[in-house]
Amino acid sequence: MFEDWSSFPVDAIDLHVEVDTAEGRRVGLERALRAAVRAGRLAPGTPLPSTRGLAAELGFARGTVTAAYDQLVAEGYLIARQGAATRVADLPEPTARDAGKGASAPAAPRFDLRPGMPDVSAFPTSAWLRSTRRVLTTAAPADVHGVGDPQGRLELRTALAEHLGRTRGVLTTPDRIVITSGFYQSAGLLASVLAEAGVRAVGMEDPGHDVYRDVIRRAGPRVLPLPVDAQGARLPRPVDPAMGAVVLTPAHQYPTGVPLRPARRHEMCAWARASGGLIVEDDYDGEFRYDRQPIGALQGMAPEHVAYCGSVSKTLGPGLRLAWMALPGHLVEPVVRAKFRADWHTQGLGQLVLADLIARHDYDRHVRAARLSYRRRRAYLVRRFEAERRAGVLRLCGVPAGLHVLITFPAGGPAEDRVLARSAERGMALRGLRELWHGPAAEQGVLVGFAAPPPHAWAATVEELAAVLR
């Protein structure tokens, strides 16, 4: 007799599904399973019967069930892994920010091309489990389950100081690193500290991430646009004396994809030294450069004037909520105080597991494998639209890096609103360029993320994108 539900074999789990075969068995099964997931009758993580078992139960050919499962995996409703049961995916909920936007993506896109989303199906589960076992059985002190240090676990800060110096050229020490839950929180903490110090304005890239503009504004400072061209962001002339900080994405500008060139890097650092200003460096996907070694962090040029921010959101997954800041010495204490006021501490066990993963270089191995996979995907995407690029119908912007490509439309090309409307109709999640400008849009386009779709569905997803842009 089985002792608990988890010990049942997969095919022993009952699945009630009513299949309308009017349009064929495969289509009917797809619709029935899709409806069950959307309605919540099949909860995230629920294992499904094997294709052989469900086919026998329904009286269908096994190939029919296999084809239905494959289609729902491609659409993001199911997750399939080698040697494991097919399970129901964890579908994202629509956010308040997306409500009412006619061009926004559906909650469960069939084709997920959102920028900045990694391939979470490639999460290094085995390595993470090994590190978790080591931490729980040999390394974790009793206080890991208690109240934590708002600055973060020393074990993770120590591992990060070595890792960031070796891989990103960051000059820091464990006592200057603060652990947060993501760049969103990091930006909010820095903005509040800057506002308390009397900073009245912050420069931000134009175009740039609209969500982070809101974070800065809520803290109090005005946001000043820093125009972006082929050399990266540039300082305005003259510089507003109220501007006490700038927020930059030097390795791979979001969204244009251009790196901050050496002359501009020196210009930004010279401004910070002369004015006492702060550079906030968002190194959101700096690990992923495909034509050469990743560009090093700006922080290494001026450690006392740059707050370097990174996370595992693009490497492992945003659900882990683990990020960090390497700070100038004078900012550590006020930022730790702000972190304490915001949420006291970041969960401790995940910090220790990540520290172990980094120390044993499993994290490095995962990043290298992801870099190879994403490079192939990006190359496939660029080749597919080479004819349109040569014809001047589309422009693909940015260096070979990151997790997205910016496609812009020249005059007479497709309009951004029309493309977003068509993509929504076809169940495709894209992001438009227009809302990323500080003022009126200077150019139209879409950001195409190439990391999230499962590998077996990538070619079909690109063809669907081609149909949307056609």
Coordinates of C-alpha atoms in Angstrom, one line a residue:
M1 CA 0.0 0.0 0.0
F2 CA 1.3 3.4 -0.9
E3 CA 2.1 5.7 2.0
D4 CA 1.6 9.1 0.3
W5 CA 0.4 10.6 -3.0
S6 CA 3.9 11.5 -4.2
S7 CA 4.8 7.8 -4.2
F8 CA 2.1 6.8 -6.8
P9 CA 3.4 6.0 -10.3
V10 CA 2.4 8.7 -12.8
D11 CA -0.1 6.5 -14.7
A12 CA -1.9 5.8 -11.4
I13 CA -3.1 9.5 -11.3
D14 CA -6.6 9.9 -12.6
L15 CA -7.2 12.4 -15.3
H16 CA -10.8 13.3 -16.2
V17 CA -10.9 14.9 -19.6
E18 CA -13.8 15.2 -22.0
V19 CA -12.6 15.3 -25.6
D20 CA -14.8 16.7 -28.4
T21 CA -13.6 14.8 -31.5
A22 CA -15.7 16.8 -34.0
E23 CA -12.5 18.4 -35.4
G24 CA -10.3 15.4 -34.8
R25 CA -9.0 13.6 -31.8
R26 CA -5.7 15.5 -31.5
V27 CA -7.3 18.9 -31.8
G28 CA -10.0 17.9 -29.3
L29 CA -7.5 16.6 -26.8
E30 CA -5.4 19.8 -27.1
R31 CA -8.5 21.9 -26.4
A32 CA -9.6 19.8 -23.5
L33 CA -6.2 19.9 -21.8
R34 CA -5.7 23.6 -22.6
A35 CA -9.1 24.5 -21.1
A36 CA -8.4 22.4 -18.0
V37 CA -5.1 24.3 -17.4
R38 CA -6.7 27.7 -18.0
A39 CA -9.6 26.9 -15.6
G40 CA -7.2 25.8 -12.9
R41 CA -8.5 22.2 -12.8
L42 CA -4.9 21.1 -13.6
A43 CA -2.7 23.0 -11.2
P44 CA 0.9 24.0 -12.0
G45 CA 3.2 21.0 -11.5
T46 CA 0.6 18.4 -11.9
P47 CA 2.0 15.3 -13.6
L48 CA 0.1 14.0 -16.6
P49 CA -0.3 10.3 -17.5
S50 CA 2.2 8.9 -19.9
T51 CA 1.3 9.1 -23.6
R52 CA 0.9 5.3 -23.6
G53 CA -1.4 5.3 -20.5
L54 CA -3.6 8.2 -21.7
A55 CA -3.9 6.8 -25.2
A56 CA -5.1 3.5 -23.7
E57 CA -7.6 5.2 -21.4
L58 CA -9.1 7.3 -24.2
G59 CA -8.9 4.7 -26.9
F60 CA -6.6 6.9 -29.1
A61 CA -3.4 6.2 -30.9
R62 CA -0.4 6.9 -28.9
G63 CA 0.9 9.2 -31.6
T64 CA -2.2 11.4 -31.2
V65 CA -1.6 11.9 -27.5
T66 CA 2.2 12.6 -28.2
A67 CA 1.3 15.2 -30.8
A68 CA -1.1 16.9 -28.4
Y69 CA 1.4 17.0 -25.6
D70 CA 4.1 18.4 -27.9
Q71 CA 1.9 21.2 -29.1
L72 CA 0.9 22.2 -25.5
V73 CA 4.6 22.1 -24.5
A74 CA 5.4 24.5 -27.4
E75 CA 2.6 26.8 -26.3
G76 CA 3.9 26.9 -22.7
Y77 CA 1.0 25.0 -21.1
L78 CA 3.1 21.9 -20.3
I79 CA 6.7 21.1 -19.4
A80 CA 8.5 18.0 -20.7
R81 CA 11.9 16.8 -19.5
Q82 CA 13.8 13.8 -20.6
G83 CA 13.1 10.8 -18.3
A84 CA 10.5 12.6 -16.3
A85 CA 6.7 13.0 -16.4
T86 CA 5.1 15.7 -18.5
R87 CA 3.8 18.3 -16.1
V88 CA 1.6 21.4 -16.1
A89 CA 3.6 24.6 -16.4
D90 CA 3.3 27.5 -14.0
L91 CA 1.5 30.1 -16.1
P92 CA 2.2 33.7 -15.2
E93 CA -0.7 35.8 -13.9
P94 CA -1.5 39.1 -15.8
T95 CA -0.2 42.1 -13.8
A96 CA -2.1 45.3 -13.1
R97 CA 0.4 47.1 -15.3
D98 CA -0.7 45.0 -18.3
A99 CA -4.4 45.4 -17.6
G100 CA -6.2 47.4 -20.3
K101 CA -3.3 47.4 -22.8
G102 CA -4.7 46.2 -26.0
A103 CA -1.3 45.3 -27.4
S104 CA -0.1 43.4 -24.3
A105 CA 0.6 39.7 -24.4
P106 CA -1.8 37.2 -23.0
A107 CA -1.2 35.7 -19.6
A108 CA -0.1 32.4 -21.1
P109 CA 1.5 33.2 -24.5
R110 CA 1.7 30.4 -27.1
F111 CA 5.0 31.9 -28.3
D112 CA 7.0 33.6 -25.6
L113 CA 9.3 36.2 -27.1
R114 CA 9.5 38.6 -24.1
P115 CA 12.9 40.2 -23.7
G116 CA 15.0 39.3 -20.8
M117 CA 13.3 35.9 -20.1
P118 CA 15.8 33.0 -19.9
D119 CA 15.2 29.4 -20.8
V120 CA 14.0 28.3 -17.4
S121 CA 13.6 24.7 -18.6
A122 CA 17.4 24.6 -18.7
F123 CA 17.7 25.4 -15.0
P124 CA 20.6 23.3 -13.6
T125 CA 18.3 21.3 -11.3
S126 CA 20.8 18.5 -10.6
A127 CA 23.6 20.9 -9.6
W128 CA 21.2 23.0 -7.5
L129 CA 20.0 19.8 -5.7
R130 CA 23.5 18.7 -5.0
S131 CA 24.4 22.1 -3.5
T132 CA 21.2 22.1 -1.5
R133 CA 22.0 18.7 0.0
R134 CA 25.5 19.8 0.8
V135 CA 24.3 23.0 2.4
L136 CA 21.6 21.3 4.5
T137 CA 23.7 18.4 5.6
T138 CA 27.2 19.9 6.2
A139 CA 27.4 23.7 5.7
A140 CA 24.2 25.4 6.9
P141 CA 24.4 26.8 10.4
A142 CA 21.3 26.7 12.6
D143 CA 20.6 30.4 12.0
V144 CA 20.0 29.9 8.3
H145 CA 16.3 29.4 9.1
G146 CA 16.2 32.4 11.4
V147 CA 16.4 36.2 11.0
G148 CA 19.1 37.1 8.5
D149 CA 21.6 39.9 8.0
P150 CA 20.0 42.7 5.9
Q151 CA 23.4 42.9 4.0
G152 CA 23.1 39.2 3.1
R153 CA 24.9 36.0 4.0
L154 CA 28.7 36.4 4.2
E155 CA 29.2 33.1 2.4
L156 CA 27.4 34.4 -0.7
R157 CA 29.1 37.8 -0.5
T158 CA 32.5 36.1 -0.4
A159 CA 31.7 33.9 -3.3
L160 CA 30.4 36.8 -5.3
A161 CA 33.4 39.0 -4.7
E162 CA 35.7 36.3 -6.2
H163 CA 33.3 35.5 -9.0
L164 CA 32.6 39.1 -10.1
G165 CA 36.2 40.0 -10.1
R166 CA 37.1 36.9 -12.2
T167 CA 34.3 37.1 -14.7
R168 CA 33.2 40.7 -14.9
G169 CA 36.3 42.7 -13.7
V170 CA 34.5 44.1 -10.7
L171 CA 36.8 45.4 -7.9
T172 CA 35.1 44.7 -4.6
T173 CA 35.2 42.9 -1.3
P174 CA 32.6 41.0 0.7
D175 CA 32.0 43.9 3.1
R176 CA 30.9 46.1 0.1
I177 CA 28.3 43.7 -1.3
V178 CA 24.6 43.8 -0.4
I179 CA 22.2 41.0 -1.4
T180 CA 18.8 42.0 -2.7
S181 CA 15.8 40.3 -4.4
G182 CA 16.4 41.8 -7.8
F183 CA 17.5 45.0 -9.7
Y184 CA 14.0 46.4 -9.0
Q185 CA 14.7 46.4 -5.3
S186 CA 18.3 47.4 -5.8
A187 CA 17.3 50.5 -7.8
G188 CA 14.6 51.4 -5.2
L189 CA 17.1 51.2 -2.4
L190 CA 19.7 53.3 -4.2
A191 CA 17.0 55.8 -5.2
S192 CA 15.8 56.3 -1.6
V193 CA 19.4 56.7 -0.3
L194 CA 20.2 59.2 -3.1
A195 CA 17.0 61.2 -2.3
E196 CA 17.8 61.3 1.4
A197 CA 21.3 62.6 0.5
G198 CA 19.7 65.5 -1.4
V199 CA 20.0 64.2 -5.0
R200 CA 17.2 66.0 -7.0
A201 CA 17.7 64.4 -10.5
V202 CA 18.9 61.2 -12.0
G203 CA 19.9 60.7 -15.6
M204 CA 18.5 57.6 -17.3
E205 CA 19.0 56.2 -20.8
D206 CA 16.6 57.2 -23.6
P207 CA 15.2 54.8 -24.6
G208 CA 15.4 52.8 -21.5
H209 CA 13.4 50.6 -19.1
D210 CA 10.2 52.4 -18.2
V211 CA 9.6 50.4 -15.0
Y212 CA 12.9 51.6 -13.5
R213 CA 12.1 55.2 -14.4
D214 CA 9.0 54.8 -12.2
V215 CA 11.1 53.4 -9.3
I216 CA 13.4 56.5 -9.4
R217 CA 10.5 58.9 -9.6
R218 CA 8.6 57.4 -6.7
A219 CA 11.7 57.9 -4.5
G220 CA 11.6 61.7 -5.3
P221 CA 14.3 62.6 -7.9
R222 CA 13.4 63.9 -11.4
V223 CA 14.4 61.7 -14.3
L224 CA 16.5 63.3 -17.0
P225 CA 16.9 61.6 -20.4
L226 CA 20.4 60.6 -21.5
P227 CA 20.2 60.2 -25.3
V228 CA 21.5 56.9 -26.7
D229 CA 23.3 56.6 -30.1
A230 CA 25.7 54.1 -31.7
Q231 CA 28.3 54.9 -29.0
G232 CA 25.9 54.3 -26.1
A233 CA 24.4 56.8 -23.6
R234 CA 25.9 60.3 -23.6
L235 CA 25.8 63.1 -21.0
P236 CA 23.6 66.1 -21.9
R237 CA 25.3 69.4 -22.7
P238 CA 25.3 71.2 -20.4
V239 CA 24.9 68.8 -17.5
D240 CA 22.1 69.8 -15.2
P241 CA 23.8 70.6 -11.8
A242 CA 20.9 68.9 -10.0
M243 CA 21.8 65.5 -11.6
G244 CA 23.6 63.5 -8.9
A245 CA 23.4 60.1 -10.5
V246 CA 23.1 58.2 -13.8
V247 CA 21.7 54.7 -14.4
L248 CA 23.4 52.9 -17.2
T249 CA 23.4 49.5 -18.9
P250 CA 27.0 49.7 -20.3
A251 CA 27.6 46.1 -21.5
H252 CA 24.4 45.8 -23.6
Q253 CA 22.2 48.9 -23.6
Y254 CA 18.5 48.1 -23.0
P255 CA 16.8 48.1 -25.4
T256 CA 19.1 49.1 -28.4
G257 CA 21.8 46.5 -27.6
V258 CA 24.8 48.8 -28.2
P259 CA 27.6 48.7 -25.6
L260 CA 28.9 51.9 -24.0
R261 CA 32.1 52.7 -26.0
P262 CA 35.4 53.4 -24.2
A263 CA 35.3 57.1 -24.8
R264 CA 31.8 57.4 -23.3
R265 CA 32.9 55.2 -20.3
H266 CA 35.8 57.5 -19.6
E267 CA 33.4 60.5 -20.0
M268 CA 30.9 59.1 -17.5
C269 CA 33.6 58.2 -14.9
A270 CA 35.2 61.7 -15.3
W271 CA 31.8 63.3 -14.6
A272 CA 31.3 61.1 -11.5
R273 CA 34.7 62.0 -10.1
A274 CA 34.4 65.7 -10.8
S275 CA 30.9 66.1 -9.5
G276 CA 30.8 63.5 -6.8
G277 CA 28.0 61.8 -8.7
L278 CA 27.1 58.1 -8.7
I279 CA 26.9 55.7 -11.6
V280 CA 24.4 52.9 -11.1
E281 CA 25.5 50.1 -13.4
D282 CA 22.8 47.6 -14.3
D283 CA 24.7 44.6 -15.6
Y284 CA 21.5 42.8 -16.4
D285 CA 22.8 40.3 -19.1
G286 CA 26.6 41.1 -19.3
E287 CA 27.5 37.4 -19.1
F288 CA 26.1 36.8 -22.6
R289 CA 28.3 38.1 -25.4
Y290 CA 28.5 35.9 -28.5
D291 CA 31.1 37.3 -30.8
R292 CA 33.9 37.8 -28.3
Q293 CA 34.6 37.8 -24.6
P294 CA 31.9 39.6 -22.6
I295 CA 32.7 43.3 -22.0
G296 CA 33.9 44.0 -18.5
A297 CA 32.0 46.0 -16.0
L298 CA 32.3 49.8 -15.9
Q299 CA 32.7 49.5 -12.1
G300 CA 36.4 48.4 -12.5
M301 CA 37.2 51.9 -13.9
A302 CA 35.9 53.8 -10.8
P303 CA 35.0 51.5 -7.9
E304 CA 34.3 54.5 -5.5
H305 CA 31.8 56.1 -7.9
V306 CA 29.9 53.1 -9.4
A307 CA 27.2 51.0 -7.7
Y308 CA 27.4 47.7 -9.7
C309 CA 24.2 45.7 -9.8
G310 CA 23.7 42.1 -11.0
S311 CA 21.4 39.1 -10.4
V312 CA 20.6 35.6 -11.4
S313 CA 17.4 36.5 -13.2
K314 CA 18.9 36.1 -16.7
T315 CA 21.2 33.3 -15.9
L316 CA 19.2 31.0 -13.6
G317 CA 15.7 32.5 -13.5
P318 CA 13.9 35.5 -12.0
G319 CA 11.9 33.3 -9.6
L320 CA 14.9 32.8 -7.3
R321 CA 14.8 36.5 -6.3
L322 CA 18.6 36.7 -5.7
A323 CA 20.6 39.8 -6.7
W324 CA 23.5 41.9 -5.5
M325 CA 25.1 45.3 -5.4
A326 CA 28.8 46.0 -5.2
L327 CA 28.9 49.5 -3.6
P328 CA 31.3 52.3 -3.0
G329 CA 32.4 52.2 0.6
H330 CA 30.4 55.3 1.7
L331 CA 27.1 53.8 0.4
V332 CA 27.2 50.5 2.2
E333 CA 25.9 51.6 5.6
P334 CA 23.0 53.7 4.3
V335 CA 22.0 51.1 1.7
V336 CA 22.0 48.4 4.4
R337 CA 19.8 50.6 6.6
A338 CA 17.4 51.1 3.7
K339 CA 17.4 47.3 3.0
F340 CA 16.5 46.7 6.7
R341 CA 13.6 49.1 6.4
A342 CA 12.4 47.6 3.1
D343 CA 12.2 43.9 4.0
W344 CA 14.9 43.2 6.7
H345 CA 16.6 40.4 4.9
T346 CA 16.7 38.1 1.8
Q347 CA 15.9 34.4 2.4
G348 CA 19.0 32.6 3.6
L349 CA 18.9 29.1 2.3
G350 CA 18.9 30.2 -1.4
Q351 CA 21.9 32.4 -0.7
L352 CA 23.9 29.5 0.7
V353 CA 22.9 27.2 -2.2
L354 CA 24.0 29.9 -4.7
A355 CA 27.2 30.4 -2.8
D356 CA 28.0 26.7 -3.1
L357 CA 27.0 26.6 -6.7
I358 CA 29.4 29.5 -7.5
A359 CA 32.3 28.1 -5.3
R360 CA 32.1 24.7 -7.1
H361 CA 32.0 26.4 -10.5
D362 CA 28.7 24.8 -11.4
Y363 CA 27.3 28.3 -12.0
D364 CA 30.1 29.0 -14.5
R365 CA 29.4 25.7 -16.3
H366 CA 25.7 26.6 -16.5
V367 CA 26.4 30.1 -17.9
R368 CA 28.8 28.7 -20.5
A369 CA 26.2 26.2 -21.7
A370 CA 23.5 28.8 -21.8
R371 CA 25.7 31.2 -23.7
L372 CA 26.3 28.5 -26.4
S373 CA 22.5 27.8 -26.7
Y374 CA 21.5 31.4 -26.9
R375 CA 24.2 32.2 -29.4
R376 CA 22.8 29.5 -31.7
R377 CA 19.2 30.8 -31.3
R378 CA 20.2 34.4 -32.0
A379 CA 22.2 33.4 -35.1
Y380 CA 19.1 31.4 -36.4
L381 CA 16.9 34.5 -35.9
V382 CA 19.3 36.8 -37.7
R383 CA 19.7 34.4 -40.6
R384 CA 15.9 34.1 -40.9
F385 CA 15.4 37.8 -41.4
E386 CA 18.5 38.5 -43.5
A387 CA 16.5 39.0 -46.7
E388 CA 14.2 41.5 -45.0
R389 CA 17.2 43.3 -43.6
R390 CA 18.9 43.5 -47.0
A391 CA 15.7 44.8 -48.5
G392 CA 15.5 47.5 -45.9
V393 CA 12.1 46.3 -44.6
L394 CA 13.5 45.7 -41.1
R395 CA 16.6 46.6 -39.1
L396 CA 18.1 44.3 -36.5
C397 CA 19.9 46.4 -33.9
G398 CA 22.6 45.7 -31.3
V399 CA 25.8 43.7 -31.0
P400 CA 25.5 39.9 -30.6
A401 CA 24.8 39.8 -26.9
G402 CA 22.1 39.5 -24.3
L403 CA 18.7 37.7 -24.6
H404 CA 16.9 39.9 -27.1
V405 CA 17.2 41.5 -30.5
L406 CA 15.7 44.9 -31.3
I407 CA 13.9 45.0 -34.6
T408 CA 13.1 48.5 -35.8
F409 CA 10.9 49.6 -38.7
P410 CA 12.0 52.2 -41.2
A411 CA 9.6 54.7 -42.6
G412 CA 6.9 53.0 -44.6
G413 CA 7.5 49.7 -42.8
P414 CA 5.0 48.0 -40.5
A415 CA 3.6 50.1 -37.7
E416 CA 4.5 49.0 -34.1
D417 CA 0.9 49.1 -32.9
R418 CA -0.2 46.9 -35.8
V419 CA 2.5 44.4 -35.2
L420 CA 1.7 44.2 -31.5
A421 CA -2.0 43.7 -32.2
R422 CA -1.3 40.9 -34.6
S423 CA 1.1 39.2 -32.2
A424 CA -1.5 39.3 -29.5
E425 CA -4.1 37.8 -31.8
R426 CA -1.7 34.9 -32.5
G427 CA -0.8 34.3 -28.9
M428 CA 2.7 35.8 -29.2
A429 CA 4.3 37.9 -26.4
L430 CA 6.5 40.7 -27.7
R431 CA 7.4 44.1 -26.3
G432 CA 7.1 47.3 -28.2
L433 CA 9.7 50.1 -28.3
R434 CA 7.4 53.0 -28.0
E435 CA 6.8 52.9 -24.3
L436 CA 10.6 52.9 -23.6
W437 CA 11.1 56.4 -24.8
H438 CA 11.0 59.3 -22.2
G439 CA 9.0 61.4 -24.6
P440 CA 7.5 61.0 -28.1
A441 CA 8.9 57.9 -29.8
A442 CA 11.8 58.6 -32.1
E443 CA 11.6 55.2 -33.7
Q444 CA 9.2 52.2 -33.8
G445 CA 10.0 48.6 -33.3
V446 CA 9.7 45.5 -31.2
L447 CA 12.0 43.7 -28.8
V448 CA 12.3 40.0 -29.6
G449 CA 13.5 37.7 -26.8
F450 CA 15.1 34.6 -28.1
A451 CA 15.9 32.7 -24.9
A452 CA 12.5 31.7 -23.4
P453 CA 10.9 29.3 -26.0
P454 CA 11.9 25.6 -25.5
P455 CA 14.6 24.5 -27.9
H456 CA 12.4 22.2 -29.9
A457 CA 9.9 25.0 -30.6
W458 CA 12.4 27.6 -31.6
A459 CA 12.1 27.2 -35.4
A460 CA 8.3 27.2 -35.3
T461 CA 8.3 30.3 -33.1
V462 CA 10.6 32.2 -35.5
E463 CA 8.3 31.3 -38.4
E464 CA 5.3 32.6 -36.4
L465 CA 7.2 35.8 -35.8
A466 CA 7.9 36.1 -39.6
A467 CA 4.1 35.7 -40.2
V468 CA 3.4 38.5 -37.7
L469 CA 5.9 40.9 -39.3
R470 CA 5.1 39.9 -42.9

